[in-house]
mmCIF file of C-alpha atoms in Angstrom:
data_model
loop_
_atom_site.group_PDB
_atom_site.id
_atom_site.type_symbol
_atom_site.label_atom_id
_atom_site.label_comp_id
_atom_site.label_asym_id
_atom_site.label_seq_id
_atom_site.Cartn_x
_atom_site.Cartn_y
_atom_site.Cartn_z
ATOM 1 C CA UNK D 1 31.077 -9.583 13.698
ATOM 2 C CA UNK D 2 32.467 -8.178 16.940
ATOM 3 C CA UNK D 3 30.761 -9.686 19.960
ATOM 4 C CA UNK D 4 30.305 -7.926 23.283
ATOM 5 C CA UNK D 5 32.899 -10.151 24.890
ATOM 6 C CA UNK D 6 35.412 -9.499 22.122
ATOM 7 C CA UNK D 7 34.910 -5.755 22.479
ATOM 8 C CA UNK D 8 35.905 -5.891 26.126
ATOM 9 C CA UNK D 9 32.809 -5.096 28.145
ATOM 10 C CA UNK D 10 30.806 -3.291 25.467
ATOM 11 C CA UNK D 11 27.137 -3.447 24.552
ATOM 12 C CA UNK D 12 25.690 -4.002 21.110
ATOM 13 C CA UNK D 13 23.978 -1.150 19.332
ATOM 14 C CA UNK D 14 20.371 -1.795 18.257
ATOM 15 C CA UNK D 15 19.688 -3.570 14.987
ATOM 16 C CA UNK D 16 18.798 -1.372 12.008
ATOM 17 C CA UNK D 17 16.002 -3.610 10.716
ATOM 18 C CA UNK D 18 13.623 -5.858 12.609
ATOM 19 C CA UNK D 19 14.512 -9.070 10.816
ATOM 20 C CA UNK D 20 18.052 -8.315 9.671
ATOM 21 C CA UNK D 21 20.746 -10.974 9.768
ATOM 22 C CA UNK D 22 23.454 -8.352 9.283
ATOM 23 C CA UNK D 23 26.114 -7.729 11.949
ATOM 24 C CA UNK D 24 25.538 -5.314 14.800
ATOM 25 C CA UNK D 25 28.258 -3.176 16.282
ATOM 26 C CA UNK D 26 29.677 -2.982 19.769
ATOM 27 C CA UNK D 27 30.094 0.425 21.417
ATOM 28 C CA UNK D 28 31.288 1.269 24.935
ATOM 29 C CA UNK D 29 28.688 0.626 27.598
ATOM 30 C CA UNK D 30 29.052 4.101 29.116
ATOM 31 C CA UNK D 31 28.172 5.620 25.737
ATOM 32 C CA UNK D 32 25.090 3.453 25.391
ATOM 33 C CA UNK D 33 24.103 4.315 28.967
ATOM 34 C CA UNK D 34 24.483 8.038 28.222
ATOM 35 C CA UNK D 35 22.062 7.682 25.315
ATOM 36 C CA UNK D 36 19.566 5.850 27.500
ATOM 37 C CA UNK D 37 19.744 8.397 30.330
ATOM 38 C CA UNK D 38 19.118 11.269 27.924
ATOM 39 C CA UNK D 39 16.425 9.473 25.916
ATOM 40 C CA UNK D 40 18.041 10.608 22.666
ATOM 41 C CA UNK D 41 15.399 8.838 20.551
ATOM 42 C CA UNK D 42 12.486 10.777 22.082
ATOM 43 C CA UNK D 43 10.418 12.362 19.298
ATOM 44 C CA UNK D 44 9.114 15.925 19.254
ATOM 45 C CA UNK D 45 6.593 15.980 16.382
ATOM 46 C CA UNK D 46 5.827 19.705 16.765
ATOM 47 C CA UNK D 47 9.512 20.566 16.458
ATOM 48 C CA UNK D 48 9.730 18.383 13.341
ATOM 49 C CA UNK D 49 6.649 20.013 11.783
ATOM 50 C CA UNK D 50 7.978 23.515 12.467
ATOM 51 C CA UNK D 51 11.296 22.543 10.883
ATOM 52 C CA UNK D 52 9.469 21.270 7.772
ATOM 53 C CA UNK D 53 7.451 24.507 7.530
ATOM 54 C CA UNK D 54 10.636 26.531 7.960
ATOM 55 C CA UNK D 55 12.272 24.615 5.117
ATOM 56 C CA UNK D 56 9.293 25.088 2.779
ATOM 57 C CA UNK D 57 9.195 28.838 3.510
ATOM 58 C CA UNK D 58 12.923 29.109 2.983
ATOM 59 C CA UNK D 59 12.654 27.316 -0.374
ATOM 60 C CA UNK D 60 9.774 29.553 -1.450
ATOM 61 C CA UNK D 61 11.678 32.685 -0.444
ATOM 62 C CA UNK D 62 14.600 31.864 -2.727
ATOM 63 C CA UNK D 63 12.231 31.156 -5.622
ATOM 64 C CA UNK D 64 10.671 34.571 -4.950
ATOM 65 C CA UNK D 65 14.132 36.170 -5.107
ATOM 66 C CA UNK D 66 14.823 34.618 -8.511
ATOM 67 C CA UNK D 67 11.429 35.606 -9.873
ATOM 68 C CA UNK D 68 11.610 39.141 -8.454
ATOM 69 C CA UNK D 69 15.074 39.898 -9.837
ATOM 70 C CA UNK D 70 14.248 38.085 -13.076
ATOM 71 C CA UNK D 71 17.783 38.140 -14.477
ATOM 72 C CA UNK D 72 20.468 35.507 -14.906
ATOM 73 C CA UNK D 73 22.464 36.836 -11.948
ATOM 74 C CA UNK D 74 19.321 36.909 -9.835
ATOM 75 C CA UNK D 75 18.741 33.241 -10.536
ATOM 76 C CA UNK D 76 22.365 32.444 -9.723
ATOM 77 C CA UNK D 77 21.815 34.011 -6.294
ATOM 78 C CA UNK D 78 18.548 32.112 -5.931
ATOM 79 C CA UNK D 79 20.174 28.821 -6.919
ATOM 80 C CA UNK D 80 22.865 29.250 -4.270
ATOM 81 C CA UNK D 81 20.099 29.448 -1.716
ATOM 82 C CA UNK D 82 18.093 26.637 -3.294
ATOM 83 C CA UNK D 83 21.120 24.322 -3.257
ATOM 84 C CA UNK D 84 21.392 25.027 0.476
ATOM 85 C CA UNK D 85 17.693 24.161 0.681
ATOM 86 C CA UNK D 86 18.436 20.900 -1.124
ATOM 87 C CA UNK D 87 21.033 20.166 1.543
ATOM 88 C CA UNK D 88 18.321 20.663 4.171
ATOM 89 C CA UNK D 89 15.922 18.465 2.163
ATOM 90 C CA UNK D 90 18.619 15.782 2.057
ATOM 91 C CA UNK D 91 18.963 16.040 5.851
ATOM 92 C CA UNK D 92 15.185 15.732 6.282
ATOM 93 C CA UNK D 93 15.165 12.725 3.960
ATOM 94 C CA UNK D 94 17.866 11.135 6.097
ATOM 95 C CA UNK D 95 15.876 11.761 9.290
ATOM 96 C CA UNK D 96 12.803 10.206 7.681
ATOM 97 C CA UNK D 97 14.799 7.167 6.568
ATOM 98 C CA UNK D 98 15.722 6.546 10.216
ATOM 99 C CA UNK D 99 12.141 7.378 11.277
ATOM 100 C CA UNK D 100 13.526 10.050 13.583
ATOM 101 C CA UNK D 101 10.937 12.778 12.906
ATOM 102 C CA UNK D 102 7.638 11.385 14.158
ATOM 103 C CA UNK D 103 6.441 8.633 16.453
ATOM 104 C CA UNK D 104 4.592 6.717 13.719
ATOM 105 C CA UNK D 105 6.217 4.937 10.798
ATOM 106 C CA UNK D 106 3.815 6.206 8.168
ATOM 107 C CA UNK D 107 4.549 9.889 8.761
ATOM 108 C CA UNK D 108 8.288 9.247 8.611
ATOM 109 C CA UNK D 109 7.982 7.129 5.474
ATOM 110 C CA UNK D 110 5.863 9.746 3.670
ATOM 111 C CA UNK D 111 8.336 12.523 4.471
ATOM 112 C CA UNK D 112 11.312 10.336 3.527
ATOM 113 C CA UNK D 113 9.766 9.323 0.200
ATOM 114 C CA UNK D 114 8.716 12.840 -0.819
ATOM 115 C CA UNK D 115 11.911 14.612 0.234
ATOM 116 C CA UNK D 116 14.029 11.865 -1.328
ATOM 117 C CA UNK D 117 12.173 12.366 -4.620
ATOM 118 C CA UNK D 118 12.703 16.133 -4.393
ATOM 119 C CA UNK D 119 16.468 15.662 -4.206
ATOM 120 C CA UNK D 120 16.392 13.090 -7.021
ATOM 121 C CA UNK D 121 16.679 9.887 -4.998
ATOM 122 C CA UNK D 122 14.476 6.825 -4.987
ATOM 123 C CA UNK D 123 13.989 6.991 -1.224
ATOM 124 C CA UNK D 124 12.655 3.457 -0.547
ATOM 125 C CA UNK D 125 15.734 1.837 -2.115
ATOM 126 C CA UNK D 126 17.980 4.417 -0.489
ATOM 127 C CA UNK D 127 16.570 3.362 2.883
ATOM 128 C CA UNK D 128 17.653 -0.245 2.250
ATOM 129 C CA UNK D 129 21.054 0.913 1.022
ATOM 130 C CA UNK D 130 21.592 3.197 3.989
ATOM 131 C CA UNK D 131 20.462 0.755 6.661
ATOM 132 C CA UNK D 132 22.753 -1.905 5.207
ATOM 133 C CA UNK D 133 25.562 0.636 5.391
ATOM 134 C CA UNK D 134 24.819 1.225 9.074
ATOM 135 C CA UNK D 135 24.868 -2.491 9.803
ATOM 136 C CA UNK D 136 28.005 -3.126 7.749
ATOM 137 C CA UNK D 137 30.049 0.042 8.210
ATOM 138 C CA UNK D 138 33.398 -0.593 6.534
ATOM 139 C CA UNK D 139 32.799 -4.352 6.589
ATOM 140 C CA UNK D 140 34.360 -6.439 3.817
ATOM 141 C CA UNK D 141 33.234 -9.838 2.572
ATOM 142 C CA UNK D 142 29.703 -10.888 1.682
ATOM 143 C CA UNK D 143 27.629 -8.996 2.527
ATOM 144 C CA UNK D 144 29.797 -5.881 2.546
ATOM 145 C CA UNK D 145 29.254 -2.208 3.196
ATOM 146 C CA UNK D 146 27.534 -0.824 0.042
ATOM 147 C CA UNK D 147 28.802 2.700 0.742
ATOM 148 C CA UNK D 148 32.507 1.997 0.396
ATOM 149 C CA UNK D 149 32.468 3.560 -3.061
ATOM 150 C CA UNK D 150 33.081 7.093 -1.757
ATOM 151 C CA UNK D 151 36.747 6.844 -0.890
ATOM 152 C CA UNK D 152 37.385 3.453 -2.465
ATOM 153 C CA UNK D 153 36.558 4.771 -5.942
ATOM 154 C CA UNK D 154 36.988 8.529 -6.196
ATOM 155 C CA UNK D 155 40.421 8.750 -4.567
ATOM 156 C CA UNK D 156 42.028 6.126 -6.797
ATOM 157 C CA UNK D 157 42.856 5.999 -10.512
ATOM 158 C CA UNK D 158 39.717 5.235 -12.507
ATOM 159 C CA UNK D 159 39.349 3.653 -15.925
ATOM 160 C CA UNK D 160 36.711 5.312 -18.145
ATOM 161 C CA UNK D 161 36.574 3.429 -21.442
ATOM 162 C CA UNK D 162 40.032 3.547 -22.989
ATOM 163 C CA UNK D 163 41.157 6.356 -20.682
ATOM 164 C CA UNK D 164 42.646 5.900 -17.219
ATOM 165 C CA UNK D 165 42.165 8.922 -14.997
ATOM 166 C CA UNK D 166 44.779 9.608 -12.321
ATOM 167 C CA UNK D 167 43.574 9.747 -8.731
ATOM 168 C CA UNK D 168 43.132 13.525 -8.794
ATOM 169 C CA UNK D 169 41.041 13.253 -11.952
ATOM 170 C CA UNK D 170 38.891 10.570 -10.331
ATOM 171 C CA UNK D 171 38.418 12.823 -7.330
ATOM 172 C CA UNK D 172 37.233 15.768 -9.433
ATOM 173 C CA UNK D 173 35.002 13.627 -11.634
ATOM 174 C CA UNK D 174 33.659 11.709 -8.648
ATOM 175 C CA UNK D 175 32.663 14.883 -6.814
ATOM 176 C CA UNK D 176 30.946 16.248 -9.925
ATOM 177 C CA UNK D 177 29.144 13.068 -10.952
ATOM 178 C CA UNK D 178 28.912 11.034 -7.742
ATOM 179 C CA UNK D 179 25.488 12.246 -6.663
ATOM 180 C CA UNK D 180 24.016 12.100 -10.163
ATOM 181 C CA UNK D 181 25.205 8.555 -10.849
ATOM 182 C CA UNK D 182 24.092 7.429 -7.392
ATOM 183 C CA UNK D 183 20.594 8.794 -8.063
ATOM 184 C CA UNK D 184 20.416 6.809 -11.309
ATOM 185 C CA UNK D 185 21.703 3.650 -9.598
ATOM 186 C CA UNK D 186 18.991 3.876 -6.940
ATOM 187 C CA UNK D 187 16.247 4.145 -9.562
ATOM 188 C CA UNK D 188 17.692 1.208 -11.493
ATOM 189 C CA UNK D 189 17.863 -0.826 -8.265
ATOM 190 C CA UNK D 190 14.209 0.001 -7.551
ATOM 191 C CA UNK D 191 13.131 -1.371 -10.914
ATOM 192 C CA UNK D 192 15.282 -4.470 -10.399
ATOM 193 C CA UNK D 193 13.745 -5.070 -6.968
ATOM 194 C CA UNK D 194 10.198 -4.726 -8.231
ATOM 195 C CA UNK D 195 10.820 -7.322 -10.942
ATOM 196 C CA UNK D 196 12.314 -9.773 -8.457
ATOM 197 C CA UNK D 197 16.049 -9.057 -8.802
ATOM 198 C CA UNK D 198 16.963 -6.944 -5.758
ATOM 199 C CA UNK D 199 20.527 -5.813 -5.070
ATOM 200 C CA UNK D 200 22.415 -7.399 -2.176
ATOM 201 C CA UNK D 201 21.451 -4.672 0.270
ATOM 202 C CA UNK D 202 17.727 -5.438 -0.180
ATOM 203 C CA UNK D 203 18.121 -8.956 1.132
ATOM 204 C CA UNK D 204 15.871 -9.026 4.176
ATOM 205 C CA UNK D 205 12.161 -9.727 3.867
ATOM 206 C CA UNK D 206 11.112 -6.484 5.563
ATOM 207 C CA UNK D 207 13.236 -4.318 3.287
ATOM 208 C CA UNK D 208 12.028 -6.111 0.161
ATOM 209 C CA UNK D 209 8.417 -5.571 1.255
ATOM 210 C CA UNK D 210 9.170 -1.927 1.973
ATOM 211 C CA UNK D 211 10.458 -1.306 -1.554
ATOM 212 C CA UNK D 212 7.497 -3.088 -3.112
ATOM 213 C CA UNK D 213 5.063 -1.073 -0.963
ATOM 214 C CA UNK D 214 6.612 2.334 -1.665
ATOM 215 C CA UNK D 215 8.624 1.696 -4.818
ATOM 216 C CA UNK D 216 6.268 3.294 -7.362
ATOM 217 C CA UNK D 217 5.717 6.485 -5.371
ATOM 218 C CA UNK D 218 8.906 8.364 -6.445
ATOM 219 C CA UNK D 219 8.272 7.530 -10.115
ATOM 220 C CA UNK D 220 4.677 8.744 -9.782
ATOM 221 C CA UNK D 221 5.819 11.979 -8.137
ATOM 222 C CA UNK D 222 8.433 12.677 -10.809
ATOM 223 C CA UNK D 223 5.971 11.908 -13.602
ATOM 224 C CA UNK D 224 3.289 14.101 -12.024
ATOM 225 C CA UNK D 225 5.676 17.042 -11.740
ATOM 226 C CA UNK D 226 6.811 16.790 -15.361
ATOM 227 C CA UNK D 227 3.350 16.161 -16.802
ATOM 228 C CA UNK D 228 1.843 18.916 -14.658
ATOM 229 C CA UNK D 229 4.500 21.402 -15.780
ATOM 230 C CA UNK D 230 3.949 20.562 -19.431
ATOM 231 C CA UNK D 231 0.158 20.712 -19.100
ATOM 232 C CA UNK D 232 0.270 24.138 -17.425
ATOM 233 C CA UNK D 233 3.030 25.518 -19.658
ATOM 234 C CA UNK D 234 5.312 25.729 -16.613
ATOM 235 C CA UNK D 235 8.337 23.854 -17.939
ATOM 236 C CA UNK D 236 10.559 26.893 -17.413
ATOM 237 C CA UNK D 237 9.489 27.129 -13.758
ATOM 238 C CA UNK D 238 10.082 23.412 -13.257
ATOM 239 C CA UNK D 239 13.601 23.880 -14.584
ATOM 240 C CA UNK D 240 14.394 27.018 -12.583
ATOM 241 C CA UNK D 241 12.648 26.068 -9.338
ATOM 242 C CA UNK D 242 13.573 22.391 -9.066
ATOM 243 C CA UNK D 243 15.649 20.662 -11.747
ATOM 244 C CA UNK D 244 18.575 23.113 -11.793
ATOM 245 C CA UNK D 245 19.018 23.329 -7.988
ATOM 246 C CA UNK D 246 18.596 19.566 -7.691
ATOM 247 C CA UNK D 247 21.226 18.976 -10.375
ATOM 248 C CA UNK D 248 23.607 21.496 -8.838
ATOM 249 C CA UNK D 249 23.241 19.839 -5.439
ATOM 250 C CA UNK D 250 23.928 16.356 -6.792
ATOM 251 C CA UNK D 251 26.799 17.604 -8.984
ATOM 252 C CA UNK D 252 29.201 18.504 -6.222
ATOM 253 C CA UNK D 253 27.900 19.223 -2.701
ATOM 254 C CA UNK D 254 26.387 15.785 -2.120
ATOM 255 C CA UNK D 255 29.654 13.869 -2.513
ATOM 256 C CA UNK D 256 31.865 16.693 -1.250
ATOM 257 C CA UNK D 257 30.239 16.654 2.181
ATOM 258 C CA UNK D 258 29.788 12.869 2.355
ATOM 259 C CA UNK D 259 33.383 11.854 1.663
ATOM 260 C CA UNK D 260 34.603 12.633 5.178
ATOM 261 C CA UNK D 261 32.183 10.255 6.880
ATOM 262 C CA UNK D 262 34.368 7.131 6.657
ATOM 263 C CA UNK D 263 37.444 8.257 4.748
ATOM 264 C CA UNK D 264 40.660 6.630 5.887
ATOM 265 C CA UNK D 265 38.946 4.203 8.257
ATOM 266 C CA UNK D 266 40.306 0.677 8.446
ATOM 267 C CA UNK D 267 38.107 -2.130 7.144
ATOM 268 C CA UNK D 268 36.594 -4.534 9.673
ATOM 269 C CA UNK D 269 37.547 -2.360 12.640
ATOM 270 C CA UNK D 270 35.092 -1.430 15.426
ATOM 271 C CA UNK D 271 32.497 0.995 14.086
ATOM 272 C CA UNK D 272 33.288 3.615 16.697
ATOM 273 C CA UNK D 273 36.745 4.093 15.178
ATOM 274 C CA UNK D 274 35.557 3.727 11.563
ATOM 275 C CA UNK D 275 33.338 6.810 11.364
ATOM 276 C CA UNK D 276 34.389 10.440 11.232
ATOM 277 C CA UNK D 277 32.946 13.812 12.224
ATOM 278 C CA UNK D 278 33.748 17.338 11.120
ATOM 279 C CA UNK D 279 33.769 20.612 13.029
ATOM 280 C CA UNK D 280 32.047 23.335 11.057
ATOM 281 C CA UNK D 281 30.128 26.579 11.426
ATOM 282 C CA UNK D 282 26.682 27.146 12.887
ATOM 283 C CA UNK D 283 25.127 27.904 9.480
ATOM 284 C CA UNK D 284 26.133 24.539 8.044
ATOM 285 C CA UNK D 285 24.955 22.747 11.190
ATOM 286 C CA UNK D 286 21.590 24.520 10.958
ATOM 287 C CA UNK D 287 21.183 23.708 7.264
ATOM 288 C CA UNK D 288 22.050 20.016 7.652
ATOM 289 C CA UNK D 289 20.470 19.362 11.062
ATOM 290 C CA UNK D 290 23.919 18.750 12.589
ATOM 291 C CA UNK D 291 24.756 16.222 9.880
ATOM 292 C CA UNK D 292 28.476 16.846 10.358
ATOM 293 C CA UNK D 293 28.405 14.793 13.583
ATOM 294 C CA UNK D 294 28.381 11.526 11.707
ATOM 295 C CA UNK D 295 29.921 9.328 14.385
ATOM 296 C CA UNK D 296 27.205 10.377 16.829
ATOM 297 C CA UNK D 297 24.623 9.431 14.225
ATOM 298 C CA UNK D 298 26.149 5.978 13.707
ATOM 299 C CA UNK D 299 26.315 5.255 17.416
ATOM 300 C CA UNK D 300 22.755 6.540 17.912
ATOM 301 C CA UNK D 301 21.127 6.001 14.486
ATOM 302 C CA UNK D 302 17.637 6.703 15.838
ATOM 303 C CA UNK D 303 18.564 9.815 17.829
ATOM 304 C CA UNK D 304 16.755 13.063 17.126
ATOM 305 C CA UNK D 305 19.039 15.511 15.331
ATOM 306 C CA UNK D 306 19.348 17.977 18.235
ATOM 307 C CA UNK D 307 21.124 15.305 20.301
ATOM 308 C CA UNK D 308 23.963 14.778 17.828
ATOM 309 C CA UNK D 309 26.146 17.644 19.009
ATOM 310 C CA UNK D 310 25.988 16.667 22.719
ATOM 311 C CA UNK D 311 26.648 13.055 21.691
ATOM 312 C CA UNK D 312 29.693 14.166 19.730
ATOM 313 C CA UNK D 313 31.137 15.757 22.864
ATOM 314 C CA UNK D 314 30.770 12.439 24.693
ATOM 315 C CA UNK D 315 32.249 10.447 21.813
ATOM 316 C CA UNK D 316 35.244 12.688 21.081
ATOM 317 C CA UNK D 317 37.679 10.755 23.317
ATOM 318 C CA UNK D 318 36.847 7.510 21.512
ATOM 319 C CA UNK D 319 37.775 8.522 17.950
ATOM 320 C CA UNK D 320 40.637 10.043 16.017
ATOM 321 C CA UNK D 321 38.608 10.573 12.832
ATOM 322 C CA UNK D 322 37.639 14.104 13.756
ATOM 323 C CA UNK D 323 38.372 16.891 11.288
ATOM 324 C CA UNK D 324 38.670 20.621 11.866
ATOM 325 C CA UNK D 325 36.634 21.560 8.771
ATOM 326 C CA UNK D 326 35.502 20.367 5.359
ATOM 327 C CA UNK D 327 38.030 22.423 3.406
ATOM 328 C CA UNK D 328 40.921 21.241 5.548
ATOM 329 C CA UNK D 329 39.655 17.674 5.195
ATOM 330 C CA UNK D 330 39.635 17.901 1.396
ATOM 331 C CA UNK D 331 43.078 19.473 1.377
ATOM 332 C CA UNK D 332 44.238 16.404 3.287
ATOM 333 C CA UNK D 333 42.530 14.106 0.746
ATOM 334 C CA UNK D 334 44.318 15.937 -2.076
ATOM 335 C CA UNK D 335 47.656 15.458 -0.317
ATOM 336 C CA UNK D 336 46.858 11.798 0.373
ATOM 337 C CA UNK D 337 46.357 11.146 -3.346
ATOM 338 C CA UNK D 338 49.891 12.351 -3.969
ATOM 339 C CA UNK D 339 51.204 10.054 -1.238
ATOM 340 C CA UNK D 340 48.719 7.147 -0.618
ATOM 341 C CA UNK D 341 50.672 6.040 2.458
ATOM 342 C CA UNK D 342 49.408 9.161 4.223
ATOM 343 C CA UNK D 343 45.812 7.913 4.078
ATOM 344 C CA UNK D 344 46.395 5.431 6.871
ATOM 345 C CA UNK D 345 47.493 8.270 9.155
ATOM 346 C CA UNK D 346 44.890 9.706 11.498
ATOM 347 C CA UNK D 347 43.996 13.386 11.134
#
């Protein structure tokens, strides 16, 4: 753990859980002061509610397109839009996990649990996983960052049964299956936690209680959707409106856009130089609630989403992990797999 003294006049970021024993990170005092002056964690519930209504209307509009056209190509167009909606739902889930939408915990937890279920994730366990990642960003040892698997696994050769995939094969397979396998791992971890065998990232008392309190809700929601569709002879609609776009989102976009967040960062280095951000277009920023500004989110994990872009401007001089776009980033990853020594180079 880096102390304030070791960091050279820096102040510790807030803890991610009330009773956590995990490390906390040092960031420059002027950055922390900027966040305090601008009150970046101030909540605007009306703005959050309007954003949720906007997302629901947007989702419904794409379903209407598919139903109105009623052909295979019409549904392909609708699914493109619904996958973008899933990206927004993922962003909302993430905001709820950090309780950044509303002033009260319950409202945030309800939104996080429901939106997580809609994208296929067991949200209560994901919250534990994600908060541990924030506290242990790129930390090795025990406990270690549970999110290292992105670039530690899918950019290296991978053994699948008797077959060893080269790094490029791992990359392709990891992007296609990463989100789907992660969703299954979260559900398995939820069951393990509820029977008294939690994974390492559910090791604090508050997080264990949280999973036990909310752990059955995603399973109940999924069961209700399936049973309701069967009972009302709406299985086709369930497939077209939810299961296909959810599967398409998890089978590609989820991992594709997440890989840049900590790729190429040194282990056990200060968090502020171990987290990346990506410049992108206004449409992507709108869809993902400025989720491309990942360093700003790590420095201010409880900041409302509209503060991430201004925070990124302040943080830019402190990081070299800043990419000009997602496509250029992945082209660099592809080149790095040909020459692994390149990975240690800053973009």
